[in-house]
PDB file of C-alpha atoms and ligand atoms in Angstrom:
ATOM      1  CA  UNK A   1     118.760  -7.598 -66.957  1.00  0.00           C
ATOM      2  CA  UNK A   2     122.711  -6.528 -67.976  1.00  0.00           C
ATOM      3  CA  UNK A   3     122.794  -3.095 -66.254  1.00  0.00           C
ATOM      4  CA  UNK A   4     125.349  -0.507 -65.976  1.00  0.00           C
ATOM      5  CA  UNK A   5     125.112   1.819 -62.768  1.00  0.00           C
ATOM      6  CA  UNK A   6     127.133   5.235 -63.113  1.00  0.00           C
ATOM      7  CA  UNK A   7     127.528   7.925 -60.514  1.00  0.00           C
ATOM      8  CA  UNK A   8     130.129   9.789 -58.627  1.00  0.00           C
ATOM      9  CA  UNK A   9     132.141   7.678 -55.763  1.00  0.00           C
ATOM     10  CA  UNK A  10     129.607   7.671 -52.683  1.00  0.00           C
ATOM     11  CA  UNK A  11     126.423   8.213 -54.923  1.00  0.00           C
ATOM     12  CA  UNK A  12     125.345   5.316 -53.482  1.00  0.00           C
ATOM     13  CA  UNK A  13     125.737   2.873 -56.549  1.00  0.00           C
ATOM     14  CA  UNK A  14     126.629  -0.663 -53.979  1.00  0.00           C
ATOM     15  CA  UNK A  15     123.438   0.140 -51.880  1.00  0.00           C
ATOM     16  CA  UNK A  16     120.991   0.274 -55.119  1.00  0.00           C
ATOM     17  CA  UNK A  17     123.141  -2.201 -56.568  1.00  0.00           C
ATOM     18  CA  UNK A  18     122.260  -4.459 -53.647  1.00  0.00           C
ATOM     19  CA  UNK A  19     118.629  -3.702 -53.865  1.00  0.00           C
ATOM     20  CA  UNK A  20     118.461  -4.846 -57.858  1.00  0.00           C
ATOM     21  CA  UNK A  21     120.338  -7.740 -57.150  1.00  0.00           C
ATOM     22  CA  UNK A  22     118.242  -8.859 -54.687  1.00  0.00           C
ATOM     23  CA  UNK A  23     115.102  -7.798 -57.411  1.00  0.00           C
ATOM     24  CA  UNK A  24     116.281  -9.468 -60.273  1.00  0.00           C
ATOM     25  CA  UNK A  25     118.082 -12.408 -58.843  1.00  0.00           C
ATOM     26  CA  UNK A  26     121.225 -11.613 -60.488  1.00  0.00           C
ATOM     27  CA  UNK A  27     124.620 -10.878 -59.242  1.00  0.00           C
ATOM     28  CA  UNK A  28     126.394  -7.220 -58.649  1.00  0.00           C
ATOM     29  CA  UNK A  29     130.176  -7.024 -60.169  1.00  0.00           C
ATOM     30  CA  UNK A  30     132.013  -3.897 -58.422  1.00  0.00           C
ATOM     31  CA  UNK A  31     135.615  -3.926 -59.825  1.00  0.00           C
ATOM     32  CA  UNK A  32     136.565  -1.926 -56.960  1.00  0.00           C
ATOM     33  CA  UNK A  33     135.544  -4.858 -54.379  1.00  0.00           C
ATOM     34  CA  UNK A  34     137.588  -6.769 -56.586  1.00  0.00           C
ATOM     35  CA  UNK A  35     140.484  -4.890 -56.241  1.00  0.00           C
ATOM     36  CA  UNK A  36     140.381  -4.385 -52.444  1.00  0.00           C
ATOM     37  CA  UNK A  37     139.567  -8.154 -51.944  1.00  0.00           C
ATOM     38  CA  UNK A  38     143.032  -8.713 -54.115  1.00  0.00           C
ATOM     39  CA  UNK A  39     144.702  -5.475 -51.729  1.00  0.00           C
ATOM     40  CA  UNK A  40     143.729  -7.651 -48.964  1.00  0.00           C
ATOM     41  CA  UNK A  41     144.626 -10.655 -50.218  1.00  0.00           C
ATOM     42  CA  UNK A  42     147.910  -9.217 -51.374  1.00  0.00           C
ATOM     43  CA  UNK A  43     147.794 -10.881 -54.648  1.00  0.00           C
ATOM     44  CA  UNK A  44     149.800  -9.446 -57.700  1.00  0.00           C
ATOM     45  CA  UNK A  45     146.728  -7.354 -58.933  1.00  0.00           C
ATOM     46  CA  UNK A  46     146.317  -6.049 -55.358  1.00  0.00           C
ATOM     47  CA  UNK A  47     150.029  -5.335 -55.457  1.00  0.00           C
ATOM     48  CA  UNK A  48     149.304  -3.131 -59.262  1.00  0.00           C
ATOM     49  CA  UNK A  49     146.460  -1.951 -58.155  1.00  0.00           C
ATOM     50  CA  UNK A  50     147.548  -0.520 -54.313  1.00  0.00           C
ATOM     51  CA  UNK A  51     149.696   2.655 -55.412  1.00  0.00           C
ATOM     52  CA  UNK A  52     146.739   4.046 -57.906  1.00  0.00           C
ATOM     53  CA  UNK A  53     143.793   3.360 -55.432  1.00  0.00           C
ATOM     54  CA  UNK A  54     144.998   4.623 -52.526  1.00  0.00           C
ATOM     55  CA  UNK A  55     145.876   7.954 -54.672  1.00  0.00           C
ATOM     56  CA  UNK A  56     142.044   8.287 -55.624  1.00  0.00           C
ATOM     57  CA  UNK A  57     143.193   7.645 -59.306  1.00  0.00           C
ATOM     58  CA  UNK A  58     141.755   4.954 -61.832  1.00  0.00           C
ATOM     59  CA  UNK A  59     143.737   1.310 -62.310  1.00  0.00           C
ATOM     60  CA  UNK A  60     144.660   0.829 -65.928  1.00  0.00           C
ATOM     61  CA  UNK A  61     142.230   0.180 -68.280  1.00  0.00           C
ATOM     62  CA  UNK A  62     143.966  -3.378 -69.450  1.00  0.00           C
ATOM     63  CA  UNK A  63     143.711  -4.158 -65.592  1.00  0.00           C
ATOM     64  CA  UNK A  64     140.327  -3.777 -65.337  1.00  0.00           C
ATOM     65  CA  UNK A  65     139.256  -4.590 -68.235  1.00  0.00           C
ATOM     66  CA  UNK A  66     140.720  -8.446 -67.746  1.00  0.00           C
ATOM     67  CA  UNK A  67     139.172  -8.648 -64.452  1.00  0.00           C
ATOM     68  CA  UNK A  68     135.579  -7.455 -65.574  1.00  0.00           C
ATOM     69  CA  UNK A  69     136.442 -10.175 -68.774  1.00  0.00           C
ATOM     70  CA  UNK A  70     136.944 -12.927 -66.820  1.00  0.00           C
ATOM     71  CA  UNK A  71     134.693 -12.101 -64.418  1.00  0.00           C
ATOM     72  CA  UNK A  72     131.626 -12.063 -67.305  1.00  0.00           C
ATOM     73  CA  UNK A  73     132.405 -15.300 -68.266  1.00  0.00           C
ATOM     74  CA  UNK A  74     131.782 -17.012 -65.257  1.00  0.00           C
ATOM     75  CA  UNK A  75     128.207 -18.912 -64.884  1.00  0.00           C
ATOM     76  CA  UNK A  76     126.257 -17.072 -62.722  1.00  0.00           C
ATOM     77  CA  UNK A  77     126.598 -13.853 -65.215  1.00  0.00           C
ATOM     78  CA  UNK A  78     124.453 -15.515 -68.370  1.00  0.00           C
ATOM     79  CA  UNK A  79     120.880 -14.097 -66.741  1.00  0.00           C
ATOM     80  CA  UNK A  80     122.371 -10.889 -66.228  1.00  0.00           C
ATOM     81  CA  UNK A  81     124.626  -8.289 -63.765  1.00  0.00           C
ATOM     82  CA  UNK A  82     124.727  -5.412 -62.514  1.00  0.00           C
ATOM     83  CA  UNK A  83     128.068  -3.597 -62.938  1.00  0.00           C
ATOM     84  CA  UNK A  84     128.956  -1.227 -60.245  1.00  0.00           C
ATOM     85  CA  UNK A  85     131.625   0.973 -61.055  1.00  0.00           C
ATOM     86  CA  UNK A  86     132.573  -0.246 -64.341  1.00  0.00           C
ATOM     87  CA  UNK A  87     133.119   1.153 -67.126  1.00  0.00           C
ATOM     88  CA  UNK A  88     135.171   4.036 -65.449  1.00  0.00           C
ATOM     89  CA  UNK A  89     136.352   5.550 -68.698  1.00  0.00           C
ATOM     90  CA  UNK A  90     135.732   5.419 -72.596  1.00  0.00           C
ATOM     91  CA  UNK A  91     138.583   2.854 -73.301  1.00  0.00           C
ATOM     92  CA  UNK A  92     136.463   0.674 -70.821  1.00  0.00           C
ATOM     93  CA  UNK A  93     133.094   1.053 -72.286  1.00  0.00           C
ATOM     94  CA  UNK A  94     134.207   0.566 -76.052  1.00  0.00           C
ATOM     95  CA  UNK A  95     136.092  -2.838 -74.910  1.00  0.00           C
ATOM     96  CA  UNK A  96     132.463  -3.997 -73.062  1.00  0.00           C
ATOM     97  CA  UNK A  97     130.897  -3.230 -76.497  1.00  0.00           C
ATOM     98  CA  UNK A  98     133.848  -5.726 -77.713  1.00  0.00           C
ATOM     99  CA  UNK A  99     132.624  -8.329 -75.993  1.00  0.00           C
ATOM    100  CA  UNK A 100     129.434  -8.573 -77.278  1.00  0.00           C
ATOM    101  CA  UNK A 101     126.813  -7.544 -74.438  1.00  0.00           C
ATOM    102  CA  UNK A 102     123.572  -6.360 -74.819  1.00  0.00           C
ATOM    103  CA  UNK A 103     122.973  -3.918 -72.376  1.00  0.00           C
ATOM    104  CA  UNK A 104     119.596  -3.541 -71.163  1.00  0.00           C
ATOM    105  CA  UNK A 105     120.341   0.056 -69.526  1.00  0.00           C
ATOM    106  CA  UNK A 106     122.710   2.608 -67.927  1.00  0.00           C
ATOM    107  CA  UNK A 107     121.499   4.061 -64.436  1.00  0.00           C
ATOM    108  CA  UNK A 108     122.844   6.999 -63.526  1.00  0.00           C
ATOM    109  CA  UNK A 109     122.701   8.413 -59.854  1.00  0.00           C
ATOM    110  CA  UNK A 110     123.226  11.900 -59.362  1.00  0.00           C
ATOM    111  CA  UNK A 111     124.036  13.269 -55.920  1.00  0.00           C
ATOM    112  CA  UNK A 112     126.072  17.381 -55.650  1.00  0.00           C
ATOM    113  CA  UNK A 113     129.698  16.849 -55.207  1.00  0.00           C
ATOM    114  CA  UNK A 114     129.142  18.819 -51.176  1.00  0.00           C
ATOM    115  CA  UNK A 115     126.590  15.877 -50.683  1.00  0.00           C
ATOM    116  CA  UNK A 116     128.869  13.245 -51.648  1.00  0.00           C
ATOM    117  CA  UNK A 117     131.875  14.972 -49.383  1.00  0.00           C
ATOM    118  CA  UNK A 118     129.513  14.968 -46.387  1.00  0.00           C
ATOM    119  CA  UNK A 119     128.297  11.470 -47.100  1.00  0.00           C
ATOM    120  CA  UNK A 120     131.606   9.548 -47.474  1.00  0.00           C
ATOM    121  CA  UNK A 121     132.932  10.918 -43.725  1.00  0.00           C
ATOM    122  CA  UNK A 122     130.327   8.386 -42.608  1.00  0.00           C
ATOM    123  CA  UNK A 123     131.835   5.618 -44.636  1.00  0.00           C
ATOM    124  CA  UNK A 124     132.940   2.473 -42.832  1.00  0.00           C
ATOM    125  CA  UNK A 125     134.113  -0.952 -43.798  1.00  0.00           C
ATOM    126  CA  UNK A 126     135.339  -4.387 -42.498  1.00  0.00           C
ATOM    127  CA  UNK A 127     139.110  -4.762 -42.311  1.00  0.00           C
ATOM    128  CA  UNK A 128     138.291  -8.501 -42.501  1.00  0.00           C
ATOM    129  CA  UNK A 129     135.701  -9.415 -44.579  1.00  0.00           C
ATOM    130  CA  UNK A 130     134.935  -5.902 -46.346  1.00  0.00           C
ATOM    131  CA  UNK A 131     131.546  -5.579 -45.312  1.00  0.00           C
ATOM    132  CA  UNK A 132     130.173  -1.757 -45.947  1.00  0.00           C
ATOM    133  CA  UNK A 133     128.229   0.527 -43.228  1.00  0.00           C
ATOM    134  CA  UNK A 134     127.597   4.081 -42.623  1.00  0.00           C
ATOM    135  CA  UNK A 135     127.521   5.624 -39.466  1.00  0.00           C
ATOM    136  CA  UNK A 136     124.205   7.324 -40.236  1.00  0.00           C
ATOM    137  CA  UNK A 137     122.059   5.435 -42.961  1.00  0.00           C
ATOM    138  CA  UNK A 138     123.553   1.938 -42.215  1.00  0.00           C
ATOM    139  CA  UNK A 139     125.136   1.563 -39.076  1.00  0.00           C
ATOM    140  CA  UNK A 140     126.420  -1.609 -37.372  1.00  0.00           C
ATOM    141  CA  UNK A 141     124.733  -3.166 -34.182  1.00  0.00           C
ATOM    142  CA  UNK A 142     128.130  -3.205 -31.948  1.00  0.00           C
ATOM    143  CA  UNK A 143     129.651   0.342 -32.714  1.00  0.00           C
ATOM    144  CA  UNK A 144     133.355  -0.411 -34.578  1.00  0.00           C
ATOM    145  CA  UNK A 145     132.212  -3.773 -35.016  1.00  0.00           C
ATOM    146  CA  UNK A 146     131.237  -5.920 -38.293  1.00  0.00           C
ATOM    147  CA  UNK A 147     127.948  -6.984 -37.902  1.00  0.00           C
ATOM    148  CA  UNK A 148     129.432 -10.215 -40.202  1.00  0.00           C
ATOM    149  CA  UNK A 149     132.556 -11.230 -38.911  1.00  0.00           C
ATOM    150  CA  UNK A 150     133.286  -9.116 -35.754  1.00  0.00           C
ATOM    151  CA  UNK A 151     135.983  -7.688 -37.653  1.00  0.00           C
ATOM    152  CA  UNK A 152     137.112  -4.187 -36.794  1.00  0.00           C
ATOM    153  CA  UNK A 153     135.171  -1.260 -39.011  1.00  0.00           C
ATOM    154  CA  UNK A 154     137.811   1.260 -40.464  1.00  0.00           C
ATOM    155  CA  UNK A 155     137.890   4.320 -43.022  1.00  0.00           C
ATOM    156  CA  UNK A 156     138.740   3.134 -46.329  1.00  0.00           C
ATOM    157  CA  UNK A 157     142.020   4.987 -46.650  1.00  0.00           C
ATOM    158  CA  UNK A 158     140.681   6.258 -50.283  1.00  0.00           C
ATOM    159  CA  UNK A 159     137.751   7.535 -48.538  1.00  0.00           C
ATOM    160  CA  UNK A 160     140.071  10.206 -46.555  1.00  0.00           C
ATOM    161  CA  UNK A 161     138.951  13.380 -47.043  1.00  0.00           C
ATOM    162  CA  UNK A 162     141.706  14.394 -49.656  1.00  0.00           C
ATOM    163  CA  UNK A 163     141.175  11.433 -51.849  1.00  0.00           C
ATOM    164  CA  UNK A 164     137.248  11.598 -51.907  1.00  0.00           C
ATOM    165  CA  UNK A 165     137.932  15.404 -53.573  1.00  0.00           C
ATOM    166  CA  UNK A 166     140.607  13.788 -56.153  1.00  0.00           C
ATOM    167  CA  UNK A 167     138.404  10.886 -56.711  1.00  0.00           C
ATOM    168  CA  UNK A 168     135.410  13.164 -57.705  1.00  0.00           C
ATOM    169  CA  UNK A 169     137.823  15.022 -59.714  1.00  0.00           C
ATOM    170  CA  UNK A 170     138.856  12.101 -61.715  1.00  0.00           C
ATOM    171  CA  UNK A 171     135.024  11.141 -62.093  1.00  0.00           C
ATOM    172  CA  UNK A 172     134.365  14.059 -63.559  1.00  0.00           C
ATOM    173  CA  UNK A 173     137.135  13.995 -66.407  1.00  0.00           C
ATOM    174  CA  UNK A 174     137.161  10.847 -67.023  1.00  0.00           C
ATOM    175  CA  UNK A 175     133.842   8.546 -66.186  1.00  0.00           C
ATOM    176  CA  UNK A 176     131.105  11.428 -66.721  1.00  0.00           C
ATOM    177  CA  UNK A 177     131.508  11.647 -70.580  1.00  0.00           C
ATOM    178  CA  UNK A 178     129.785   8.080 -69.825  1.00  0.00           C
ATOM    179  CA  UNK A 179     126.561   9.520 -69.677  1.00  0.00           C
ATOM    180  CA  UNK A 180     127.050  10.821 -73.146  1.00  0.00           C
ATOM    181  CA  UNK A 181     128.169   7.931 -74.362  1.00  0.00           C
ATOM    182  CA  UNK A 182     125.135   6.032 -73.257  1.00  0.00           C
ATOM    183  CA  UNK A 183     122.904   8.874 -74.050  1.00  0.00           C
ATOM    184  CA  UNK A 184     123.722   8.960 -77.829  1.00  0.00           C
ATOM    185  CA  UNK A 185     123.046   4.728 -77.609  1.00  0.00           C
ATOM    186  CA  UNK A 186     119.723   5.592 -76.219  1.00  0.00           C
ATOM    187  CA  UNK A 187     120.419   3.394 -73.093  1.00  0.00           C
ATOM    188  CA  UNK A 188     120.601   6.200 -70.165  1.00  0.00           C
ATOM    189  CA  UNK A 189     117.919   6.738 -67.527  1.00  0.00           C
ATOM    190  CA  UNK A 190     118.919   9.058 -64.527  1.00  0.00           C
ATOM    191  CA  UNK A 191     117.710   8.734 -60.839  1.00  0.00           C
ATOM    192  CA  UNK A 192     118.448  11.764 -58.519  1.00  0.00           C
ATOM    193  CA  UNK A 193     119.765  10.332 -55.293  1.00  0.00           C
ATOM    194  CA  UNK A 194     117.348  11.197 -52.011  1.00  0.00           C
ATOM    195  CA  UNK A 195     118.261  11.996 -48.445  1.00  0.00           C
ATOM    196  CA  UNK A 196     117.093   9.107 -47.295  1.00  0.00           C
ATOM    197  CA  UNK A 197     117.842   5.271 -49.001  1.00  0.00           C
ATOM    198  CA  UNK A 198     114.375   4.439 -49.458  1.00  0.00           C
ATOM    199  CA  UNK A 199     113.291   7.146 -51.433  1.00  0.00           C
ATOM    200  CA  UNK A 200     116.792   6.744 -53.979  1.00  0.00           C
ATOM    201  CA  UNK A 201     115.061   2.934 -54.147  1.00  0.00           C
ATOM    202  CA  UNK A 202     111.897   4.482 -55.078  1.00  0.00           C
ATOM    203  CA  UNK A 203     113.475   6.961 -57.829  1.00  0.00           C
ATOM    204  CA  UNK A 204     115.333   3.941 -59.175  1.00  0.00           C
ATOM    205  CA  UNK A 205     112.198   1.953 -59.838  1.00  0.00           C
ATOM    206  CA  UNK A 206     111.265   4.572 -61.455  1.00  0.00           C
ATOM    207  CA  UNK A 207     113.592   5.279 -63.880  1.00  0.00           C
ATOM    208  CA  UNK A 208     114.283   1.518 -64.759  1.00  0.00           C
ATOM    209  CA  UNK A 209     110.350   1.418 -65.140  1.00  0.00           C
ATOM    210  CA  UNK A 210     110.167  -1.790 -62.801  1.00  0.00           C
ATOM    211  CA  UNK A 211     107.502  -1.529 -59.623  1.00  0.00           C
TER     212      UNK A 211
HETATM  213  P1  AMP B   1     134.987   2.020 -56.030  1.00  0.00           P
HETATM  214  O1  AMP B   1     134.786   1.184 -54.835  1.00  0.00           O
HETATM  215  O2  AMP B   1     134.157   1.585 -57.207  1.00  0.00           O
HETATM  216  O3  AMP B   1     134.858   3.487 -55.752  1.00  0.00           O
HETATM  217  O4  AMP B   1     136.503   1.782 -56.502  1.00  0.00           O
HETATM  218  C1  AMP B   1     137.598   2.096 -55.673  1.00  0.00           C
HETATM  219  C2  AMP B   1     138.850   2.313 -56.485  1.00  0.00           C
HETATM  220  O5  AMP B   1     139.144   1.129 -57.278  1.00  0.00           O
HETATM  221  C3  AMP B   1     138.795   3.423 -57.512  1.00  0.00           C
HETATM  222  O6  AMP B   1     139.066   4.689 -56.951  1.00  0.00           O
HETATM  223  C4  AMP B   1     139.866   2.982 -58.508  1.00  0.00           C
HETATM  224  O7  AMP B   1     141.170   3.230 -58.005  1.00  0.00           O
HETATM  225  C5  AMP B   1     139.677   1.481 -58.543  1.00  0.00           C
HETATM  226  N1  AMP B   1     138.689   1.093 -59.586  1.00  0.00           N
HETATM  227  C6  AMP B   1     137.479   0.497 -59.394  1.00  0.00           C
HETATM  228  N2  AMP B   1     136.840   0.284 -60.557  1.00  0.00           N
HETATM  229  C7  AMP B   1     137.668   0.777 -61.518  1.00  0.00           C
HETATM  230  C8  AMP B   1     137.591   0.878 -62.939  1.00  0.00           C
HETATM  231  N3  AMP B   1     136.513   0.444 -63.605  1.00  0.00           N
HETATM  232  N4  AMP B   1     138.631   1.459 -63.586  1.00  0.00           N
HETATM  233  C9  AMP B   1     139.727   1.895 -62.942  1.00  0.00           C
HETATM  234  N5  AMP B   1     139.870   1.837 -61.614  1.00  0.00           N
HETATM  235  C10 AMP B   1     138.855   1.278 -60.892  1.00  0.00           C
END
């Protein structure tokens, strides 16, 4: 299974991504844990990458587009991924086509901008080891704490109120001509994300056709 999931920042892309992963056995590539791993790390991407992300704007294509490269060619890709949060933009999808991939289908979650707003205040995330919780659908057993590491839990500084509304912006102009673009290949199915997790999980069974 090589599977694209679109949506809007805070759709809820890494949860379901989790879920399939854990379904099909295969592994989840999220360019943007990439990047924050190399932020953390403070490695010359992280350094590239620091002054766009914590804007709420996209990397350069040629950035990401060598990461999500290199990172196909590694073993434990050849069953099949699940790419969360990549392709961003159509420079990005064209250059997957380049590489030869047979998709096997584009997912996208929809969830109203005023949902998404409301959802990421409840964002959290290791400073350590990057874990992800939410204060209301997944929250951590020690308040502040990562379940993980016992690192301390903090607000991504791109999920700050003010970047979350420039983030959706640039989603908008620039990733959701995706669904388009997959449309027209005949590889888009759309799940409409639910108040609760269980019942997105249920809606994206659905529309991948898998039980
Ligand atoms: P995410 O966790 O997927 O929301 O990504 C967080 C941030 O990383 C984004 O707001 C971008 O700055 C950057 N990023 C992640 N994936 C991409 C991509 N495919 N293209 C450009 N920038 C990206």
């Amino acid at each position: 299974m090589k599977l694209i999931l679109l949506g809007a920042p805070g759709a809820g892309k890494g949860t379901q991504a989790e879920v399939l992963s854990e379904k099909f056995d295969i592994p989840v590539i999220s360019t943007g844990e990439i990047i924050r791993n190399a932020l953390r790390q403070e490695t010359t991407l992280g350094k590239q990458a620091k002054e766009y992300i914590d804007k709420g704007l996209l990397v350069p294509d040629n950035v990401v587009i060598g990461i999500i490269q290199e990172r196909l060619n590694q073993d434990d890709c050849r069953n099949g991924f699940i790419l969360d949060g990549f392709p961003r933009t159509v420079p990005q999808a064209d250059a997957l086509a380049e590489m030869n991939i047979t998709l096997d289908k584009v997912l996208a979650i929809e969830v109203a901008d005023e949902k998404i707003v409301q959802r990421m205040s409840g964002r959290r995330q290791c400073a350590k080891c990057g874990a992800t919780y939410h204060l209301q659908y997944k929250p951590p057993v020690k308040e502040s704490i990562c379940n993980v590491c016992d690192g301390e839990l903090i607000v991504r500084k791109d999920d700050e109120p003010e970047t979350v509304q420039k983030r959706l912006e640039v989603y908008h102009e620039q990733t959701e001509p995706l669904k388009e673009y997959y449309k027209d290949k005949g590889l888009l199915v759309v799940a409409y994300g639910q108040e609760e997790i269980k019942d997105t999980i249920s809606e994206v069974f659905k529309a991948l056709g898998v039980g």
